[in-house]
Short mmCIF file of C-alpha atoms in Angstrom, two decimals:
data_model
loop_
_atom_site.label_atom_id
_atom_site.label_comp_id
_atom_site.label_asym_id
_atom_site.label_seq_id
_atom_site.Cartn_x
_atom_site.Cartn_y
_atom_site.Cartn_z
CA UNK A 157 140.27 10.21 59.74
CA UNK A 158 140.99 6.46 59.73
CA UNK A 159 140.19 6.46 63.70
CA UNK A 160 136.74 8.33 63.08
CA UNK A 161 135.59 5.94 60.20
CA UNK A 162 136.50 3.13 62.47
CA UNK A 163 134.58 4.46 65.10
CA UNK A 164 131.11 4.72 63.14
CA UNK A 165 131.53 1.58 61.66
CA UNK A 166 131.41 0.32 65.31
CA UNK A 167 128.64 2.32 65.98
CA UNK A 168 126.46 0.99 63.40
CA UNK A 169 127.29 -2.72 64.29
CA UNK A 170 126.68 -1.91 68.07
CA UNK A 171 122.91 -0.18 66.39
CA UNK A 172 122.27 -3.28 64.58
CA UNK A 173 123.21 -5.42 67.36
CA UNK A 174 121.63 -3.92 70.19
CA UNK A 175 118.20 -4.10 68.68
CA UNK A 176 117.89 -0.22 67.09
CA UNK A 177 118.29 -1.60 63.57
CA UNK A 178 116.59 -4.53 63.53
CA UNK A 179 113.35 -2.81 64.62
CA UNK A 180 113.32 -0.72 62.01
CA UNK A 181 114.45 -2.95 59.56
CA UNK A 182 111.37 -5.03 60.74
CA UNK A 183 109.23 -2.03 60.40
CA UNK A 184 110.13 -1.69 57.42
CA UNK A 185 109.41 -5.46 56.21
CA UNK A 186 106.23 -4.96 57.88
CA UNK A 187 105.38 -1.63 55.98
CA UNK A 188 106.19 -3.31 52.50
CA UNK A 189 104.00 -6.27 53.09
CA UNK A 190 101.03 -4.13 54.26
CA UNK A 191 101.53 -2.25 51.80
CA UNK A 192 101.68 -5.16 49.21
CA UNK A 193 98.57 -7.15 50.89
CA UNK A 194 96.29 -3.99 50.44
CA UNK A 195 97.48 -3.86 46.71
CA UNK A 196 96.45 -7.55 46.66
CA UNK A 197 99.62 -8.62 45.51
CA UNK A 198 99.62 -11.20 48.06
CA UNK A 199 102.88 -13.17 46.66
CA UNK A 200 104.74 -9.74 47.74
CA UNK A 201 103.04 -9.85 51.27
CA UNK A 202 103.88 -13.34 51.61
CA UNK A 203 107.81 -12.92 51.14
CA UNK A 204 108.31 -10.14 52.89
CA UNK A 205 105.67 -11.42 56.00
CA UNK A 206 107.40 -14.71 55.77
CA UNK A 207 111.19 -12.97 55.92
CA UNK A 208 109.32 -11.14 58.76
CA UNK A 209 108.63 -14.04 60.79
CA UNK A 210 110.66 -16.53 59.95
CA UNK A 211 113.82 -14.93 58.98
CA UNK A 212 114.14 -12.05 61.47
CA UNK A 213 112.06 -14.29 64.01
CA UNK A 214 110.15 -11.86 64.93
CA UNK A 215 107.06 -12.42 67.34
CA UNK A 216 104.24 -10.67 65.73
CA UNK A 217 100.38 -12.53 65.69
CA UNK A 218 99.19 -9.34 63.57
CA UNK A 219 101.74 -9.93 61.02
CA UNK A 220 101.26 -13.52 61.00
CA UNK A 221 96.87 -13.39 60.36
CA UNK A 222 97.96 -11.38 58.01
CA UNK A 223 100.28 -13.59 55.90
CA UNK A 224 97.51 -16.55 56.60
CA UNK A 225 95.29 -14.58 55.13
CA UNK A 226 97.50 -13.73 52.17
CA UNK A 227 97.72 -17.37 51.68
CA UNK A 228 94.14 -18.19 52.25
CA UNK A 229 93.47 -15.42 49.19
CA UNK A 230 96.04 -17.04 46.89
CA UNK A 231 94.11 -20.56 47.31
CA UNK A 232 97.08 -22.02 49.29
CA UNK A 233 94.71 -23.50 52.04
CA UNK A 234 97.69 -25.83 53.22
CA UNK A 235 99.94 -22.93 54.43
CA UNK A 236 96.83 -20.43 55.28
CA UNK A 237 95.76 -23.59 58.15
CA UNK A 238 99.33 -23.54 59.19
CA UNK A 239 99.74 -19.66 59.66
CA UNK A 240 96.03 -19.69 61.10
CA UNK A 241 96.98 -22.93 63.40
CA UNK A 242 99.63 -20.63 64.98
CA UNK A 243 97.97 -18.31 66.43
CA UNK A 244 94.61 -19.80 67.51
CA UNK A 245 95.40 -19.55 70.93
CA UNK A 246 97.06 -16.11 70.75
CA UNK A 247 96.84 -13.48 73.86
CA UNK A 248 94.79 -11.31 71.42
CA UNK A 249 91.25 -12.73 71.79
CA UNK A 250 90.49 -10.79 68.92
CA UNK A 251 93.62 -12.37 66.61
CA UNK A 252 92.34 -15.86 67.89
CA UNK A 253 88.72 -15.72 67.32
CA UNK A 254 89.48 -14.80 63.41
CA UNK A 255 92.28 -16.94 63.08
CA UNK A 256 89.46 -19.73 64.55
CA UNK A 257 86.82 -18.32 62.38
CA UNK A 258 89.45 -18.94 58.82
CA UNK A 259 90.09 -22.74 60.61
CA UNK A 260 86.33 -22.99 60.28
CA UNK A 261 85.80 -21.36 56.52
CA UNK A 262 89.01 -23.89 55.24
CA UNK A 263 87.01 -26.96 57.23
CA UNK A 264 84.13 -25.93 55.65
CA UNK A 265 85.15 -25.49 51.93
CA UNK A 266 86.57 -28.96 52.21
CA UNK A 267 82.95 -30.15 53.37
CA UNK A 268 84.76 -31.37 56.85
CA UNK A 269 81.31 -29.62 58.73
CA UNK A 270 81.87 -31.12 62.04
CA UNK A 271 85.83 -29.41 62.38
CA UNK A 272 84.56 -26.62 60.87
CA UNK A 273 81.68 -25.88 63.12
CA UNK A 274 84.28 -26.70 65.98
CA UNK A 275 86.78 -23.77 65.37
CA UNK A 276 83.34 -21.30 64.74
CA UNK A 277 82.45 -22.46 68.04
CA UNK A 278 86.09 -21.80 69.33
CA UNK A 279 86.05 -18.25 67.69
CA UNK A 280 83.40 -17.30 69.48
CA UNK A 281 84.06 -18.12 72.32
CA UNK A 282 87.52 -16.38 71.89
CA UNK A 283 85.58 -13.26 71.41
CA UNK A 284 81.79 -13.20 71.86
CA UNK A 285 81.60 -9.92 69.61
CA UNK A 286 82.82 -11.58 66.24
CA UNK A 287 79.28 -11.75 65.08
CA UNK A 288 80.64 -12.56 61.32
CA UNK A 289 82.21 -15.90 63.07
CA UNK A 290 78.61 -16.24 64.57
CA UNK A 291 76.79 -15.89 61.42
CA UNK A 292 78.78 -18.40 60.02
CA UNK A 293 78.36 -21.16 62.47
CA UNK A 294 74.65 -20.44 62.53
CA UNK A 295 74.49 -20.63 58.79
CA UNK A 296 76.61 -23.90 58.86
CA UNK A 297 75.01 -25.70 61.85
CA UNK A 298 71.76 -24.85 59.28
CA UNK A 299 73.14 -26.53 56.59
CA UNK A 300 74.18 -29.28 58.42
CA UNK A 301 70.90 -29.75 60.20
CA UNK A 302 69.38 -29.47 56.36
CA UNK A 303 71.64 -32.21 55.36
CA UNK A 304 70.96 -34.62 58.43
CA UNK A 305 67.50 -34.67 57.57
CA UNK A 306 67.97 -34.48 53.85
CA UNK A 307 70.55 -37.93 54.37
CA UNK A 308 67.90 -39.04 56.85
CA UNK A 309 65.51 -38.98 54.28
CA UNK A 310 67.28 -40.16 51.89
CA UNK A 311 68.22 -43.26 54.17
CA UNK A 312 64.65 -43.56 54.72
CA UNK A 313 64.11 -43.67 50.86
CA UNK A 314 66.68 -46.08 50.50
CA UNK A 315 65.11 -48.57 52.63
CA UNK A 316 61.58 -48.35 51.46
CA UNK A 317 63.13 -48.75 47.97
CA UNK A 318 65.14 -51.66 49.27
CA UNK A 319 61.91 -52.62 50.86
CA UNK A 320 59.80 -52.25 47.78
CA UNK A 321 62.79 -54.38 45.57
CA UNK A 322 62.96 -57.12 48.58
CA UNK A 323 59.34 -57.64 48.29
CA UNK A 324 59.51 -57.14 44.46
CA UNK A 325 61.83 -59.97 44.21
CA UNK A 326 60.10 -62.36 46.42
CA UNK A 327 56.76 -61.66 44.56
CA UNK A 328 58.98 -62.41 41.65
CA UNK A 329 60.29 -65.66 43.13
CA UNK A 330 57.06 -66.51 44.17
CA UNK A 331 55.59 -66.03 40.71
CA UNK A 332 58.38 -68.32 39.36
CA UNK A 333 58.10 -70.51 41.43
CA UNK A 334 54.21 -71.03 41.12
CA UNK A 335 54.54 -71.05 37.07
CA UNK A 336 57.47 -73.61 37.88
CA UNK A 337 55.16 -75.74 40.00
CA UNK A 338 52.60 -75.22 37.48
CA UNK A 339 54.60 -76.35 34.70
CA UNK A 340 55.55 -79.53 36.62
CA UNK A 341 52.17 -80.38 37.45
CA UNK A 342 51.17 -79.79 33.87
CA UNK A 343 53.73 -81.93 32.48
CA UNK A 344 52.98 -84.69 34.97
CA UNK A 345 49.77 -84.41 33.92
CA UNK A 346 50.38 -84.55 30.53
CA UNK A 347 52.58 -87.49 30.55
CA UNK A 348 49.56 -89.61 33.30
CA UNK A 349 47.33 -88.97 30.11
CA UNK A 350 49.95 -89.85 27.68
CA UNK A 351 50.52 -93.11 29.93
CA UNK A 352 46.72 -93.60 30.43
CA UNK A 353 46.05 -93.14 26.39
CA UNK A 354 49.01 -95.14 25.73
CA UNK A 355 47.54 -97.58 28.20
CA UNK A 356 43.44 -96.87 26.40
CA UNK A 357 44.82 -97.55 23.18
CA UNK A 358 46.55 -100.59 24.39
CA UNK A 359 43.84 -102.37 25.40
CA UNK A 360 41.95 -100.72 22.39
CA UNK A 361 44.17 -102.93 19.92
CA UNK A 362 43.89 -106.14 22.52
CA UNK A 363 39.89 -105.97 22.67
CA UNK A 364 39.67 -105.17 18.66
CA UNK A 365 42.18 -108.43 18.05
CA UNK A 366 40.39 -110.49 20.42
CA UNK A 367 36.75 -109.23 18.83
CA UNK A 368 38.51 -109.69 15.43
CA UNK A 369 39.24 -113.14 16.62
CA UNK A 370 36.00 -113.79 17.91
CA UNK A 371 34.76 -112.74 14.42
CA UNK A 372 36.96 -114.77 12.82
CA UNK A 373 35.76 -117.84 15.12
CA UNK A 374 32.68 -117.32 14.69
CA UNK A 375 32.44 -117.26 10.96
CA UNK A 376 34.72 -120.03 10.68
CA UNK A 377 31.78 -121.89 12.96
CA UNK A 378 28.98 -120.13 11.50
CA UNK A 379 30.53 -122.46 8.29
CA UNK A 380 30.87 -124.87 9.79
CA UNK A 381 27.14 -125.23 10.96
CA UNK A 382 26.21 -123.48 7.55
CA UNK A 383 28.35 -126.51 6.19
CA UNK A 384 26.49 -129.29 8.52
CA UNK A 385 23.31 -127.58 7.34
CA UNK A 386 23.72 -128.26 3.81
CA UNK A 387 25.47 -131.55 4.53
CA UNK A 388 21.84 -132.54 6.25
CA UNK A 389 20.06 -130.93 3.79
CA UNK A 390 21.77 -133.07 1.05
CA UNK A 391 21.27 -136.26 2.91
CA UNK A 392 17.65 -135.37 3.21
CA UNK A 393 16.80 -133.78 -0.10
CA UNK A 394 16.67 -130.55 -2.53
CA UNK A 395 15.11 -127.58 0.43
CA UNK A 396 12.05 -126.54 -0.52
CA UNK A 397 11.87 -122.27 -2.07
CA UNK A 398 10.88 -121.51 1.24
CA UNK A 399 13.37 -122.91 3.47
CA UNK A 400 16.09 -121.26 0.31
CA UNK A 401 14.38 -117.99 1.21
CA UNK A 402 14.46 -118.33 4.70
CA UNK A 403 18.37 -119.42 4.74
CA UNK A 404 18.72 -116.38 2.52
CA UNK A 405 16.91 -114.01 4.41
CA UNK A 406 19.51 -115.46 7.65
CA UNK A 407 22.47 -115.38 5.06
CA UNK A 408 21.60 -111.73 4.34
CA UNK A 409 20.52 -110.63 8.12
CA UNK A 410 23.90 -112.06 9.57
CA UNK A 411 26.14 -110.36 6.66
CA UNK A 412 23.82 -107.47 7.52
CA UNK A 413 24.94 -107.54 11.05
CA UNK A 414 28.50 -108.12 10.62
CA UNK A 415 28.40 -104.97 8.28
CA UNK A 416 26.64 -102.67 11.40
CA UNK A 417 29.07 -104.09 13.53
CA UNK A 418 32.18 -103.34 11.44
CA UNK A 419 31.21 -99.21 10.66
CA UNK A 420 29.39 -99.52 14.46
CA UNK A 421 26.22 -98.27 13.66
CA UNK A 422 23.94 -97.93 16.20
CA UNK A 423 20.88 -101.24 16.80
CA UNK A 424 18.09 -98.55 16.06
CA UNK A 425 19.35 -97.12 12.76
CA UNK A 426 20.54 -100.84 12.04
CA UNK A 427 17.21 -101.98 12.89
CA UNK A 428 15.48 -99.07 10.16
CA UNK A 429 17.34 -99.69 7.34
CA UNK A 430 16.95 -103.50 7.96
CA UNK A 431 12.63 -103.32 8.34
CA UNK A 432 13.46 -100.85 4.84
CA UNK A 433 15.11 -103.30 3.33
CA UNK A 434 12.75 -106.34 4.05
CA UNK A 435 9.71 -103.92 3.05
CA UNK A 436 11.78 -103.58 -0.32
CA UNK A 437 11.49 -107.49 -0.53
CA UNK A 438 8.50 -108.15 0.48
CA UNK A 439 7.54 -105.42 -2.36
CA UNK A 440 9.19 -106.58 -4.79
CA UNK A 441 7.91 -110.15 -3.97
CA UNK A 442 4.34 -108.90 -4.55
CA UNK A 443 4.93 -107.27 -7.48
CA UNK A 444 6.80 -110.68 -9.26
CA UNK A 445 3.34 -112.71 -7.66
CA UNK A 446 1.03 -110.55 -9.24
CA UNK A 447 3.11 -110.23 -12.56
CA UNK A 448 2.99 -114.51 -12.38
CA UNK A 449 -0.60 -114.55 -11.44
CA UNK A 450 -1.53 -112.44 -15.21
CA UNK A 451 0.49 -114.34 -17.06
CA UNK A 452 -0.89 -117.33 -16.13
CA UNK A 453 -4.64 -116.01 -16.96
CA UNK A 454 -3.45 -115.56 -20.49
CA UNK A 455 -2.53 -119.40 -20.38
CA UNK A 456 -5.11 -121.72 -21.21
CA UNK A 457 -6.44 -123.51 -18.41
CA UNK A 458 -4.48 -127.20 -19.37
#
């Protein structure tokens, strides 16, 4: 009994050895992970694809789209480009053109277009008949086309707003610039009449001192002769009425003009007021000669 429990002890090792039980033991991996996938409980397909593969080492590109794909459904796109990236070159056309075709769809979700439309290319021409590989490059070479023209626009936008702001801001500039001029030529301007009033007034003060002086001088010899006058006058006698009235008459014209000269009214007006004023007199005159002339009727004759 000992010799014939020995023996199928041996037996099994020399089944597991010789490749018997490892092929079904693979099978079996195999079955559970289809099995697992088509439940969609992809972490099950992925450990028993993975002790598939990498455990038992065995060479299988079905199995191994198949655990890139379990990945790619979990979200893992790191390991699902890894799985994929094995087999893109695979003897099976077919198993390359999708594993090509999932590159593309990772590239693509990460907005990498130009990769992407690379390994659709790649899948097709792996195998011409994978028309969902070929609706997808079409639909992505669209969308890139779309955005080429939509950035190109865009671009295009850009610099005719750039354009616009450049030509904004040297309108701008120029504006300042002119209202900066302006305001420097007004404030030149401003202080040349300041300098020229300062200058008017000047000269203002000078030629009102100097006619002030001359006023002064000449009263001072308009005395004097006034002063020689009635010197001569005294040496020669008492002046007759008329000569009094006369020397009035030039007493009173000469304050007369000193007065239009100091409020600066003009000669005519001057000249009115002065013919009024001597009509006045030579009323009032009239008046006291007639008044004299009845009186003295009333008067006896001695």
């Amino acid at each position: 009994m000992y010799t014939i429990l020995s023996l199928l002890i041996v037996l099994n090792i020399y089944s597991d050895n010789n490749g018997i039980g490892k092929i079904a033991k693979a099978n079996a991996r195999k079955s559970t992970a289809e099995s697992a996938f088509k439940a969609e409980d992809y972490k099950t397909a992925i450990e028993e694809y993975t002790y598939l593969l990498d455990s038992m080492n065995i060479q299988d590109d079905a199995a191994m789209l198949d655990l890139g794909h379990a990945y790619f459904l979990s979200e893992d796109a790191e390991n699902a480009t890894k799985r994929y990236a094995s087999i893109q070159n695979s003897a099976n056309k077919k198993i390359a053109s999708i594993a090509n075709q999932q590159l593309g769809v990772i590239k693509a979700q990460a907005k990498e277009i130009k990769p992407a439309l690379a390994f659709l290319k790649a899948a097709m021409k792996h195998d011409p008949q994978n028309l969902a590989a070929r609706y997808d490059y079409e639909m992505l070479l669209k969308q890139k086309n779309e955005q080429d023209q939509q950035d190109q626009e865009n671009k295009d936008d850009n610099k005719d707003q750039n354009e616009d702001q450049k030509d904004q801001d040297k309108d701008k500039q120029d504006q300042e610039n002119k209202d900066q001029n302006k305001e420097d030529q007004e404030n030149k301007d401003q202080e040349e009449n300041q300098e020229q009033q300062d200058q008017q007034d000047q000269q203002d003060q000078q030629d009102q001192e100097n006619k002030d002086q001359k006023g002064e001088d000449q009263k001072d010899q308009e005395q004097q002769d006034q002063e020689q006058k009635d010197q001569q006058q005294g040496e020669q006698g008492e002046e007759t009425e008329e000569e009094r009235e006369q020397r009035e008459q030039e007493q009173q014209q000469q304050q007369f003009d000193e007065r239009m000269e100091e409020i600066k009214m003009p000669a005519s007006q001057a000249q009115m007021i002065l013919d009024a004023l001597k009509n006045n007199e030579v009323q009032y005159f009239q008046q006291k000669k007639k008044k004299s002339n009845k009186n003295d009727r009333n008067k006896p004759d001695w």
